[in-house]
Coordinates of C-alpha atoms in Angstrom, one line a residue:
Chain A
X866 CA 40.8 9.1 -10.4
X867 CA 42.5 8.6 -7.1
X868 CA 43.6 5.1 -7.6
X869 CA 46.2 4.9 -4.8
X870 CA 43.7 6.2 -2.2
X871 CA 41.1 3.6 -3.1
X872 CA 43.8 1.0 -2.9
X873 CA 45.0 2.0 0.5
X874 CA 41.7 2.3 2.2
X875 CA 40.2 -0.9 0.9
X876 CA 38.9 -3.2 3.7
X877 CA 37.8 -6.7 3.7
X878 CA 34.3 -7.3 5.1
X879 CA 34.3 -10.4 7.2
X880 CA 30.6 -11.2 7.3
X881 CA 30.1 -11.8 3.5
X882 CA 33.4 -12.9 1.9
X883 CA 32.3 -12.3 -1.7
X884 CA 30.8 -8.9 -1.0
X885 CA 33.4 -6.3 -2.1
X886 CA 32.5 -3.3 0.0
X887 CA 34.9 -0.4 -0.2
X888 CA 35.3 2.2 2.4
X889 CA 35.8 5.6 1.0
X890 CA 37.7 8.5 2.4
X891 CA 35.4 11.1 3.9
X892 CA 34.6 14.0 1.7
X893 CA 36.7 14.7 -1.3
X894 CA 36.2 13.9 -5.0
X895 CA 35.2 10.3 -4.5
X896 CA 32.0 11.1 -2.7
X897 CA 31.1 13.5 -5.5
X898 CA 31.6 10.9 -8.2
X899 CA 29.4 8.4 -6.2
X900 CA 26.7 11.0 -5.8
X901 CA 26.6 11.3 -9.6
X902 CA 25.8 7.6 -9.8
X903 CA 23.0 7.9 -7.3
X904 CA 21.5 11.1 -8.7
X905 CA 19.4 9.9 -11.6
X906 CA 17.6 7.3 -9.5
X907 CA 17.1 9.7 -6.6
X908 CA 15.7 12.4 -8.7
X909 CA 13.3 10.1 -10.6
X910 CA 12.2 8.5 -7.3
X911 CA 11.7 11.7 -5.4
X912 CA 9.9 13.5 -8.2
X913 CA 7.6 10.7 -9.4
X914 CA 7.1 8.5 -6.3
X915 CA 7.6 10.5 -3.1
X916 CA 6.3 13.9 -4.3
X917 CA 3.0 12.7 -5.6
X918 CA 2.2 11.1 -2.3
X919 CA 3.1 14.4 -0.6
X920 CA 0.8 16.2 -3.1
X921 CA -2.0 13.8 -2.3
X922 CA -1.7 14.4 1.4
X923 CA -1.8 18.2 0.9
X924 CA -4.6 18.2 -1.7
X925 CA -6.7 15.9 0.6
X926 CA -7.1 18.8 3.0
X927 CA -8.9 21.0 0.5
X928 CA -12.2 21.1 -1.3
X929 CA -10.9 21.5 -4.8
X930 CA -12.1 20.8 -8.3
X931 CA -8.8 20.3 -9.9
X932 CA -8.4 23.7 -11.6
X933 CA -7.8 27.2 -10.3
X934 CA -6.5 28.1 -6.9
X935 CA -6.6 25.7 -4.0
X936 CA -8.0 28.0 -1.4
X937 CA -10.9 26.2 0.2
X938 CA -9.2 24.6 3.2
X939 CA -11.4 21.7 4.5
X940 CA -9.2 20.3 7.3
X941 CA -10.3 16.7 7.9
X942 CA -13.6 17.4 6.2
X943 CA -13.0 15.1 3.3
X944 CA -12.1 12.3 5.7
X945 CA -15.1 12.7 7.9
X946 CA -17.2 12.7 4.7
X947 CA -15.4 9.5 3.6
X948 CA -16.0 7.6 6.7
X949 CA -19.7 8.7 6.8
X950 CA -20.2 7.5 3.2
X951 CA -21.9 4.1 3.1
X952 CA -20.6 3.5 -0.5
X953 CA -17.0 4.0 0.7
X954 CA -17.5 1.8 3.7
X955 CA -18.8 -0.8 1.1
X956 CA -15.6 -0.3 -0.9
X957 CA -13.6 -1.2 2.2
X958 CA -15.8 -4.3 2.7
X959 CA -15.4 -5.3 -0.9
X960 CA -11.6 -5.0 -0.6
X961 CA -11.8 -7.2 2.4
X962 CA -14.0 -9.7 0.5
X963 CA -11.4 -10.0 -2.3
X964 CA -8.6 -10.3 0.2
X965 CA -10.3 -13.1 2.1
X966 CA -11.2 -15.0 -1.1
X967 CA -7.7 -14.6 -2.6
X968 CA -6.1 -16.0 0.5
X969 CA -8.6 -18.8 1.1
X970 CA -9.4 -19.9 -2.5
X971 CA -6.8 -18.6 -5.0
X972 CA -3.7 -19.4 -3.0
X973 CA -4.7 -22.9 -2.1
X974 CA -5.6 -23.5 -5.7
X975 CA -2.2 -22.1 -6.8
X976 CA -0.5 -24.3 -4.3
X977 CA -2.4 -27.4 -5.4
X978 CA -1.4 -26.7 -9.0
X979 CA 2.2 -26.2 -8.0
X980 CA 2.3 -29.5 -6.1
X981 CA 0.7 -31.3 -9.1
X982 CA 3.2 -29.8 -11.5
X983 CA 6.1 -30.6 -9.2
X984 CA 5.5 -34.3 -9.7
X985 CA 6.8 -36.3 -12.6
X986 CA 4.2 -35.6 -15.2
X987 CA 4.4 -35.7 -18.9
X988 CA 4.2 -32.3 -20.5
X989 CA 4.5 -30.4 -17.2
X990 CA 6.7 -27.7 -18.8
X991 CA 3.8 -27.0 -21.2
X992 CA 1.3 -26.8 -18.4
X993 CA 3.5 -24.5 -16.5
X994 CA 3.9 -22.1 -19.5
X995 CA 0.2 -22.2 -20.1
X996 CA -0.9 -21.5 -16.5
X997 CA 1.5 -18.6 -16.3
X998 CA 0.4 -17.1 -19.6
X999 CA -2.6 -15.1 -18.3
X1000 CA -0.3 -13.2 -16.0
X1001 CA 1.6 -11.8 -18.9
X1002 CA -1.5 -10.4 -20.5
X1003 CA -2.5 -6.8 -19.7
X1004 CA -5.4 -6.5 -17.2
X1005 CA -7.3 -4.6 -19.8
X1006 CA -7.0 -7.2 -22.5
X1007 CA -8.1 -9.8 -19.9
X1008 CA -11.0 -7.6 -18.8
X1009 CA -12.3 -7.0 -22.4
X1010 CA -12.0 -10.7 -23.2
X1011 CA -14.0 -11.6 -20.1
X1012 CA -16.5 -8.9 -20.7
X1013 CA -17.2 -10.6 -24.0
X1014 CA -17.4 -14.0 -22.3
X1015 CA -19.9 -12.7 -19.7
X1016 CA -22.1 -10.8 -22.2
X1017 CA -25.7 -11.3 -21.4
X1018 CA -27.3 -13.5 -24.1
X1019 CA -24.4 -13.8 -26.4
X1020 CA -21.4 -14.7 -24.3
X1021 CA -19.8 -18.0 -23.7
X1022 CA -20.7 -18.0 -20.0
X1023 CA -24.4 -17.9 -20.7
X1024 CA -24.2 -20.8 -23.1
X1025 CA -22.1 -22.8 -20.7
X1026 CA -24.5 -22.1 -17.8
X1027 CA -27.3 -23.4 -20.1
X1028 CA -25.4 -26.6 -20.8
X1029 CA -24.6 -27.2 -17.1
X1030 CA -28.3 -26.6 -16.1
X1031 CA -27.5 -23.4 -14.2
X1032 CA -30.2 -21.5 -16.0
X1033 CA -30.5 -19.1 -13.0
X1034 CA -27.1 -17.6 -13.8
X1035 CA -27.8 -16.7 -17.4
X1036 CA -27.6 -13.0 -18.1
X1037 CA -26.6 -12.1 -14.6
X1038 CA -22.8 -12.5 -14.2
X1039 CA -21.7 -8.9 -14.2
X1040 CA -25.2 -7.4 -14.4
X1041 CA -26.5 -8.5 -11.0
X1042 CA -25.3 -7.0 -7.7
X1043 CA -25.3 -10.5 -6.1
X1044 CA -23.1 -12.2 -8.7
X1045 CA -20.8 -9.5 -9.9
X1046 CA -18.1 -9.9 -7.2
X1047 CA -17.8 -13.7 -7.5
X1048 CA -17.6 -13.2 -11.2
X1049 CA -14.8 -10.6 -10.9
X1050 CA -13.0 -12.8 -8.5
X1051 CA -13.1 -15.7 -10.9
X1052 CA -11.4 -13.6 -13.5
X1053 CA -8.9 -12.5 -10.9
X1054 CA -8.1 -16.2 -10.2
X1055 CA -7.7 -16.8 -14.0
X1056 CA -5.3 -14.0 -14.3
X1057 CA -3.2 -14.3 -11.2
X1058 CA -3.1 -17.9 -9.9
X1059 CA -0.3 -18.8 -12.4
X1060 CA 1.9 -16.2 -10.8
X1061 CA 1.5 -17.6 -7.3
X1062 CA 1.9 -21.1 -8.7
X1063 CA 5.3 -20.0 -10.1
X1064 CA 6.4 -18.7 -6.7
X1065 CA 5.3 -22.0 -5.0
X1066 CA 7.1 -24.0 -7.7
X1067 CA 10.3 -22.1 -7.0
X1068 CA 9.7 -22.7 -3.3
X1069 CA 9.0 -26.4 -3.8
X1070 CA 12.2 -26.8 -5.8
X1071 CA 14.1 -25.4 -2.8
X1072 CA 12.9 -28.2 -0.5
X1073 CA 15.7 -30.9 -0.3
X1074 CA 14.6 -34.3 -1.5
X1075 CA 16.4 -35.9 1.4
X1076 CA 14.0 -34.4 3.9
X1077 CA 11.0 -35.8 2.1
X1078 CA 12.8 -39.2 1.7
X1079 CA 13.6 -39.3 5.4
X1080 CA 9.9 -38.6 6.2
X1081 CA 9.0 -41.3 3.8
X1082 CA 11.3 -43.8 5.5
X1083 CA 9.8 -42.9 8.8
X1084 CA 6.5 -44.0 7.4
X1085 CA 4.8 -40.7 6.6
X1086 CA 2.2 -40.9 3.9
X1087 CA 1.8 -38.5 1.0
X1088 CA -0.6 -36.2 3.0
X1089 CA 1.5 -36.3 6.1
X1090 CA 4.6 -35.4 4.1
X1091 CA 2.8 -32.5 2.6
X1092 CA 1.3 -31.4 5.9
X1093 CA 4.3 -31.7 8.1
X1094 CA 7.3 -31.3 5.8
X1095 CA 6.4 -29.4 2.6
X1096 CA 3.9 -26.9 4.0
X1097 CA 6.2 -25.7 6.9
X1098 CA 9.2 -25.5 4.6
X1099 CA 7.2 -23.5 2.1
X1100 CA 6.3 -21.0 4.9
X1101 CA 8.4 -18.1 3.6
X1102 CA 7.0 -18.4 0.1
X1103 CA 3.4 -18.7 1.3
X1104 CA 3.9 -15.6 3.4
X1105 CA 5.2 -13.6 0.5
X1106 CA 2.3 -14.8 -1.7
X1107 CA -0.2 -13.8 0.9
X1108 CA 1.5 -10.4 1.1
X1109 CA 1.4 -9.8 -2.6
X1110 CA -2.2 -10.9 -3.1
X1111 CA -3.4 -8.7 -0.3
X1112 CA -1.6 -5.7 -1.7
X1113 CA -2.9 -6.6 -5.1
X1114 CA -6.5 -6.9 -3.9
X1115 CA -6.4 -3.6 -2.2
X1116 CA -5.3 -1.8 -5.3
X1117 CA -7.4 -3.6 -7.9
X1118 CA -8.4 -1.1 -10.6
X1119 CA -7.9 -1.9 -14.3
X1120 CA -9.9 -5.2 -14.3
X1121 CA -12.9 -3.8 -12.5
X1122 CA -12.9 -0.5 -14.3
X1123 CA -13.1 -2.1 -17.7
X1124 CA -15.5 -4.9 -16.8
X1125 CA -18.1 -3.0 -14.6
X1126 CA -16.7 0.5 -13.8
X1127 CA -17.9 -0.3 -10.3
X1128 CA -21.5 -1.1 -11.2
X1129 CA -24.2 -2.1 -11.1
X1130 CA -25.1 0.5 -8.5
X1131 CA -21.7 0.5 -6.8
X1132 CA -21.9 -3.2 -6.1
X1133 CA -18.4 -3.9 -7.5
X1134 CA -16.8 -0.6 -6.6
X1135 CA -13.3 -0.7 -5.1
X1136 CA -11.4 2.1 -3.4
X1137 CA -9.4 2.7 -6.5
X1138 CA -12.5 3.0 -8.6
X1139 CA -14.0 5.5 -6.2
X1140 CA -10.8 7.5 -6.4
X1141 CA -11.0 7.5 -10.2
X1142 CA -14.7 8.4 -10.3
X1143 CA -14.3 11.4 -7.9
X1144 CA -11.0 12.6 -9.3
X1145 CA -11.5 12.3 -13.0
X1146 CA -15.2 12.0 -13.6
X1147 CA -16.8 14.2 -11.0
X1148 CA -14.0 16.7 -10.5
X1149 CA -13.9 16.4 -6.7
X1150 CA -10.1 16.2 -6.7
X1151 CA -9.7 17.1 -3.0
X1152 CA -12.1 14.3 -2.0
X1153 CA -10.4 11.9 -4.4
X1154 CA -7.0 12.7 -2.9
X1155 CA -8.3 11.9 0.5
X1156 CA -9.3 8.5 -0.9
X1157 CA -5.8 8.1 -2.2
X1158 CA -4.4 8.9 1.1
X1159 CA -6.6 6.4 2.9
X1160 CA -5.6 3.7 0.3
X1161 CA -2.0 4.6 0.9
X1162 CA -2.3 4.5 4.7
X1163 CA -4.0 1.1 4.6
X1164 CA -1.3 -0.3 2.3
X1165 CA 1.5 1.3 4.3
X1166 CA 0.2 0.2 7.7
X1167 CA -0.5 -3.2 6.5
X1168 CA 2.9 -3.6 4.9
X1169 CA 4.8 -2.4 7.9
X1170 CA 2.8 -4.6 10.3
X1171 CA 3.2 -7.6 8.0
X1172 CA 6.9 -7.1 7.6
X1173 CA 7.3 -6.5 11.3
X1174 CA 5.3 -9.4 12.6
X1175 CA 5.0 -12.0 9.8
X1176 CA 8.0 -11.6 7.5
X1177 CA 10.5 -10.8 10.1
X1178 CA 12.0 -14.2 10.5
X1179 CA 12.1 -14.8 6.8
X1180 CA 13.8 -11.5 6.2
X1181 CA 16.4 -12.2 8.9
X1182 CA 17.3 -15.4 7.1
X1183 CA 16.1 -17.7 9.8
X1184 CA 14.8 -21.1 8.8
X1185 CA 11.2 -21.6 9.7
X1186 CA 10.5 -24.1 12.4
X1187 CA 6.8 -24.0 12.5
X1188 CA 5.6 -27.6 12.4
X1189 CA 2.6 -27.4 14.8
X1190 CA 0.7 -24.5 13.3
Chain B
X592 CA 0.1 -52.1 -7.6
X593 CA 0.8 -51.1 -11.1
X594 CA -2.9 -50.7 -11.8
X595 CA -3.3 -48.5 -8.8
X596 CA -0.4 -46.4 -9.9
X597 CA -2.0 -46.1 -13.3
X598 CA -5.3 -44.9 -11.8
X599 CA -3.4 -42.4 -9.7
X600 CA -1.6 -41.1 -12.7
X601 CA -4.8 -40.9 -14.7
X602 CA -6.6 -38.9 -12.0
X603 CA -3.6 -36.6 -11.7
X604 CA -3.8 -35.9 -15.4
X605 CA -7.5 -35.4 -15.1
X606 CA -7.0 -32.6 -12.5
X607 CA -4.3 -30.9 -14.5
X608 CA -6.4 -31.1 -17.6
X609 CA -9.3 -29.5 -15.8
X610 CA -7.1 -26.6 -14.7
X611 CA -5.7 -26.4 -18.2
X612 CA -9.2 -26.1 -19.6
X613 CA -10.0 -23.4 -17.1
X614 CA -7.1 -21.4 -18.5
X615 CA -7.2 -22.3 -22.1
X616 CA -10.9 -22.3 -23.0
X617 CA -11.3 -18.5 -22.8
X618 CA -8.2 -18.0 -25.0
X619 CA -9.3 -20.6 -27.5
X620 CA -12.8 -19.2 -27.5
X621 CA -11.5 -15.8 -28.4
X622 CA -9.2 -17.0 -31.2
X623 CA -12.0 -19.1 -32.8
X624 CA -14.7 -16.5 -32.3
X625 CA -12.5 -14.0 -34.2
X626 CA -13.1 -16.1 -37.3
X627 CA -16.8 -16.0 -37.0
X628 CA -19.4 -13.3 -37.8
X629 CA -21.1 -11.8 -34.8
X630 CA -24.4 -13.4 -35.9
X631 CA -22.8 -16.8 -35.9
X632 CA -21.2 -16.2 -32.5
X633 CA -24.7 -16.0 -30.9
X634 CA -26.1 -19.0 -32.7
X635 CA -23.1 -21.2 -32.6
X636 CA -20.9 -20.1 -29.6
X637 CA -18.7 -23.2 -29.2
X638 CA -18.4 -24.9 -32.5
X639 CA -15.9 -24.2 -35.2
X640 CA -17.0 -21.5 -37.6
X641 CA -19.2 -22.7 -40.5
X642 CA -17.0 -20.7 -42.8
X643 CA -13.7 -19.4 -41.5
X644 CA -13.9 -15.7 -41.9
X645 CA -10.5 -14.0 -41.8
X646 CA -12.0 -10.6 -42.4
X647 CA -12.0 -9.6 -38.8
X648 CA -8.3 -10.3 -38.4
X649 CA -7.1 -8.9 -41.7
X650 CA -9.3 -5.8 -41.3
X651 CA -7.5 -5.0 -38.0
X652 CA -4.1 -5.9 -39.4
X653 CA -4.7 -3.4 -42.2
X654 CA -5.7 -0.7 -39.8
X655 CA -3.0 1.9 -39.3
X656 CA -4.4 2.7 -35.8
X657 CA -3.6 -0.8 -34.6
X658 CA 0.0 -0.6 -35.8
X659 CA 0.4 2.9 -34.3
X660 CA -0.7 1.6 -30.9
X661 CA 1.8 -1.3 -31.2
X662 CA 4.5 1.2 -32.1
X663 CA 3.6 3.5 -29.2
X664 CA 3.5 0.7 -26.7
X665 CA 6.9 -0.6 -28.0
X666 CA 8.5 2.8 -27.9
X667 CA 7.2 3.5 -24.4
X668 CA 8.2 0.1 -23.1
X669 CA 11.7 0.4 -24.5
X670 CA 12.1 3.9 -23.2
X671 CA 10.8 2.8 -19.7
X672 CA 13.2 -0.1 -19.6
X673 CA 16.2 2.0 -20.6
X674 CA 15.4 4.7 -18.0
X675 CA 14.7 2.2 -15.2
X676 CA 17.6 -0.1 -15.8
X677 CA 20.0 2.7 -16.5
X678 CA 19.2 4.7 -13.4
X679 CA 18.8 1.6 -11.2
X680 CA 22.1 0.0 -12.4
X681 CA 24.1 3.2 -11.5
X682 CA 22.5 3.4 -8.1
X683 CA 22.7 -0.3 -7.4
X684 CA 26.4 -0.2 -8.3
X685 CA 27.2 2.4 -5.7
X686 CA 24.8 0.8 -3.1
X687 CA 26.3 -2.6 -3.6
X688 CA 30.0 -2.0 -3.8
X689 CA 31.0 1.1 -1.7
X690 CA 30.6 1.9 1.9
X691 CA 29.7 5.5 2.7
X692 CA 27.7 7.3 5.3
X693 CA 24.0 7.1 4.5
X694 CA 24.2 4.1 2.2
X695 CA 21.7 2.0 4.1
X696 CA 19.4 5.0 4.4
X697 CA 19.4 5.4 0.6
X698 CA 18.8 1.7 0.1
X699 CA 16.0 1.7 2.7
X700 CA 14.4 4.7 0.9
X701 CA 14.3 2.8 -2.3
X702 CA 13.0 -0.4 -0.8
X703 CA 10.1 1.4 0.9
X704 CA 9.1 2.3 -2.6
X705 CA 8.2 -1.4 -3.0
X706 CA 5.2 -0.8 -0.8
X707 CA 3.9 2.3 -2.6
X708 CA 0.9 1.4 -4.7
X709 CA 0.9 3.0 -8.1
X710 CA -2.8 3.6 -7.8
X711 CA -2.3 5.9 -4.9
X712 CA 0.0 8.2 -6.8
X713 CA -1.8 8.4 -10.0
X714 CA -4.1 11.3 -9.2
X715 CA -1.4 13.7 -7.9
X716 CA 0.9 12.4 -10.6
X717 CA -1.6 13.5 -13.1
X718 CA -1.8 17.0 -11.5
X719 CA 2.0 17.2 -11.5
X720 CA 2.4 16.1 -15.1
X721 CA -0.2 18.7 -16.1
X722 CA 1.9 21.4 -14.4
X723 CA 5.1 20.2 -16.0
X724 CA 3.4 20.2 -19.4
X725 CA 4.0 16.5 -19.9
X726 CA 0.5 15.5 -20.8
X727 CA 0.3 14.0 -24.4
X728 CA 4.0 13.4 -24.2
X729 CA 5.5 9.9 -24.0
X730 CA 7.9 11.1 -21.3
X731 CA 4.8 11.7 -19.1
X732 CA 4.4 7.9 -19.0
X733 CA 8.0 6.8 -19.3
X734 CA 9.4 8.7 -16.4
X735 CA 6.8 7.8 -13.8
X736 CA 6.8 4.2 -14.9
X737 CA 10.6 4.2 -14.6
X738 CA 10.5 5.7 -11.2
X739 CA 8.0 3.1 -9.9
X740 CA 10.1 0.3 -11.4
X741 CA 13.3 1.5 -9.6
X742 CA 12.8 -0.2 -6.2
X743 CA 12.4 -3.7 -7.5
X744 CA 15.2 -3.2 -10.1
X745 CA 17.6 -1.8 -7.6
X746 CA 16.9 -4.7 -5.2
X747 CA 17.6 -7.3 -7.8
X748 CA 20.7 -5.6 -9.4
X749 CA 22.2 -4.8 -6.0
X750 CA 22.0 -8.5 -5.1
X751 CA 23.7 -9.5 -8.4
X752 CA 26.4 -6.8 -8.3
X753 CA 27.5 -8.1 -4.8
X754 CA 28.3 -11.5 -6.3
X755 CA 30.9 -10.1 -8.7
X756 CA 34.3 -10.7 -7.0
X757 CA 36.2 -7.7 -5.6
X758 CA 39.4 -9.1 -7.2
X759 CA 38.1 -8.1 -10.6
X760 CA 37.7 -4.5 -9.6
X761 CA 41.1 -4.5 -7.9
X762 CA 42.8 -5.7 -11.0
X763 CA 40.9 -3.2 -13.1
X764 CA 41.8 -0.3 -10.8
X765 CA 45.5 -1.4 -10.8
X766 CA 45.5 -1.3 -14.5
X767 CA 44.3 2.3 -14.2
X768 CA 40.7 1.9 -14.7
X769 CA 38.4 4.6 -13.3
X770 CA 35.2 4.0 -11.5
X771 CA 33.0 4.9 -14.4
X772 CA 35.0 2.9 -16.9
X773 CA 35.0 -0.1 -14.6
X774 CA 31.2 0.2 -14.3
X775 CA 30.7 0.6 -18.0
X776 CA 33.2 -1.7 -19.6
X777 CA 33.5 -4.5 -17.0
X778 CA 30.6 -4.6 -14.5
X779 CA 27.7 -4.1 -16.9
X780 CA 28.9 -6.7 -19.5
X781 CA 29.4 -9.2 -16.6
X782 CA 25.9 -8.4 -15.3
X783 CA 24.2 -9.1 -18.6
X784 CA 21.9 -11.9 -17.4
X785 CA 20.6 -9.8 -14.5
X786 CA 20.2 -6.8 -16.7
X787 CA 18.2 -9.0 -19.2
X788 CA 15.9 -10.1 -16.4
X789 CA 15.2 -6.6 -15.1
X790 CA 14.7 -5.2 -18.6
X791 CA 12.2 -7.9 -19.4
X792 CA 10.3 -7.1 -16.2
X793 CA 10.3 -3.4 -17.0
X794 CA 9.1 -4.0 -20.6
X795 CA 6.2 -6.2 -19.4
X796 CA 5.1 -3.8 -16.7
X797 CA 5.1 -0.9 -19.2
X798 CA 3.4 -2.9 -21.9
X799 CA 0.5 -3.8 -19.6
X800 CA 0.1 -0.4 -17.9
X801 CA -3.3 1.1 -18.5
X802 CA -4.0 3.7 -15.9
X803 CA -1.3 6.2 -16.7
X804 CA -1.5 6.1 -20.5
X805 CA -5.3 6.4 -20.2
X806 CA -4.8 9.7 -18.2
X807 CA -1.8 11.2 -19.9
X808 CA -2.8 10.7 -23.5
X809 CA -6.0 12.5 -24.4
X810 CA -5.9 11.9 -28.1
X811 CA -5.2 8.8 -30.3
X812 CA -1.7 10.0 -31.3
X813 CA 0.1 8.3 -28.4
X814 CA -2.5 5.7 -27.4
X815 CA -1.0 2.4 -26.3
X816 CA -2.4 -1.1 -26.9
X817 CA -4.3 -1.5 -23.6
X818 CA -6.0 1.9 -24.0
X819 CA -6.6 1.0 -27.7
X820 CA -8.3 -2.2 -26.8
X821 CA -10.6 -0.5 -24.3
X822 CA -11.5 2.2 -26.8
X823 CA -12.1 -0.3 -29.6
X824 CA -14.5 -2.2 -27.4
X825 CA -16.4 1.0 -26.7
X826 CA -16.5 1.8 -30.4
X827 CA -17.6 -1.6 -31.8
X828 CA -19.4 -2.8 -28.7
X829 CA -22.0 -4.7 -30.7
X830 CA -19.6 -6.4 -33.1
X831 CA -18.5 -9.1 -30.6
X832 CA -16.5 -11.1 -33.1
X833 CA -14.5 -8.1 -34.2
X834 CA -13.7 -7.1 -30.6
X835 CA -12.5 -10.6 -29.8
X836 CA -10.3 -10.5 -32.9
X837 CA -8.8 -7.2 -31.6
X838 CA -8.3 -8.8 -28.2
X839 CA -6.5 -11.7 -29.7
X840 CA -4.2 -9.6 -31.9
X841 CA -3.4 -7.4 -28.8
X842 CA -2.3 -10.5 -26.9
X843 CA 0.0 -11.7 -29.6
X844 CA 3.0 -9.4 -28.9
X845 CA 2.9 -10.0 -25.2
X846 CA 2.6 -13.8 -25.6
X847 CA 5.4 -13.8 -28.2
X848 CA 7.6 -11.8 -25.9
X849 CA 6.8 -14.3 -23.1
X850 CA 7.7 -17.2 -25.3
X851 CA 11.1 -15.6 -26.0
X852 CA 11.9 -14.3 -22.6
X853 CA 10.2 -16.9 -20.3
X854 CA 13.3 -17.8 -18.3
X855 CA 14.3 -14.2 -17.5
X856 CA 10.8 -13.2 -16.6
X857 CA 10.1 -16.0 -14.2
X858 CA 13.6 -15.8 -12.7
X859 CA 13.2 -12.1 -12.1
X860 CA 9.7 -12.5 -10.6
X861 CA 10.7 -15.2 -8.2
X862 CA 13.9 -13.4 -7.2
X863 CA 12.2 -10.1 -6.9
X864 CA 9.2 -11.4 -4.9
X865 CA 11.3 -13.3 -2.4
X866 CA 13.8 -10.6 -1.9
X867 CA 11.1 -7.8 -1.8

């Protein structure tokens, strides 16, 4: 190892005092040894993350059943078929439905829970652990559990509906096109609100007590303190939460696949379910790849726009100043 | 004043209790139902079982298939965690502590991986694994899972590695320590808390993965717990109590792991989410 060279060329980085960034001599043995460190991650990443996406883009241009030569070039045929398909347009609509509900119902619910548990409350550590527990469970385990709960006739939900006088709901939950999405969404909330609660709790703990005290001294009530101090200071956390729940809603698969497989009659189908159905059940791999690509483009465009326009000030480390919005 | 505070405290507790019930009731229902017969489950859904029947649980615990799935899930989770953390630690070390041309480009490449949904890649991934002959092979699940875990792990570890003072490396280098020895014998032991956090995240992600094992493993030989639960439900779909007992037993390892590693897990998620 070229100890003296590394010594001589070391430079202090003024912006971040603790960050020990070393400048290396151009070329030579050092670059090679660094490349060895990067290699495993790069190879894994290129082979298993980047390449599949490239493969999906390529395959999406063919009519192909998954085996044999890929020689039936379809151009954008798969895509025109997709956007002419009412079921697929419905998939997009259902994705949007889950996004809207997640942001307007799940996140406020998680925020409420976080605010409650941020107070002095006996046993709050126990509640915190309990509320987060569903997040640890596999989606499939969750899905099978709730399938049993929503079983027509025998499940807990039917009995509960009977007790609450909601007879109309009995036997319908996952079996009826009009109730299946709200039912699935309820399971989603059960599974994921604890995660967002945890993020919000971490955010709340970052709010200095002095700021709230000062507002208190100026005569702000509990609601005013929440509305004009806590909420704006929680801005970065909320924006991250919104981002994660939108990306999560777009990709939802396991839960829906196990509980309804997209049924009854496509009424709970999501894009990921459609991709799975065409790719692995109906052997229209080219078409399914096109669905993958559309899913990817939606996620990518959304992520880029969100990072560019919404997260920018958070990422650049600026303190949020939004009080009025 | 005191009375008002008491009322407020009481209503606060009521709301938290209600949320607690929303979370806990399905879990408790599953545990208790596992002790019933399916006949009793339909006639007496909420009450305690008339006779606590442990047969559902003991039957599953005596089933070699259940233990095989647990062993498979464990092996794959540990394998994934080793690959993810190993590869990510090496890359993060270089990306955090050395300036070289293209460093930010490499880092950006990995971070855009944060936006790539696994669902999108799963179909072409399957085609590739088939070509490589990695179907029905645990590596066919371990390597892709590790690859998709890299971005988050690199982001967290890079942040941590940057906080380790340069003086330590200087001292080590002066004592004749090479780069690899510094990384292996000094940096990694110092980074143990961060490594613990990212390992826990990798284990949980792998343990819960369903999509990939479902596609890669065609037979029961390598089946993991989530796939096993789904298959079991299909097989015994009318024996509700038995299925619920299986669900409960499948939850136990995950919840036990959560109880042990709660701090690392939550620390990692909040750090990862806010830095992502």
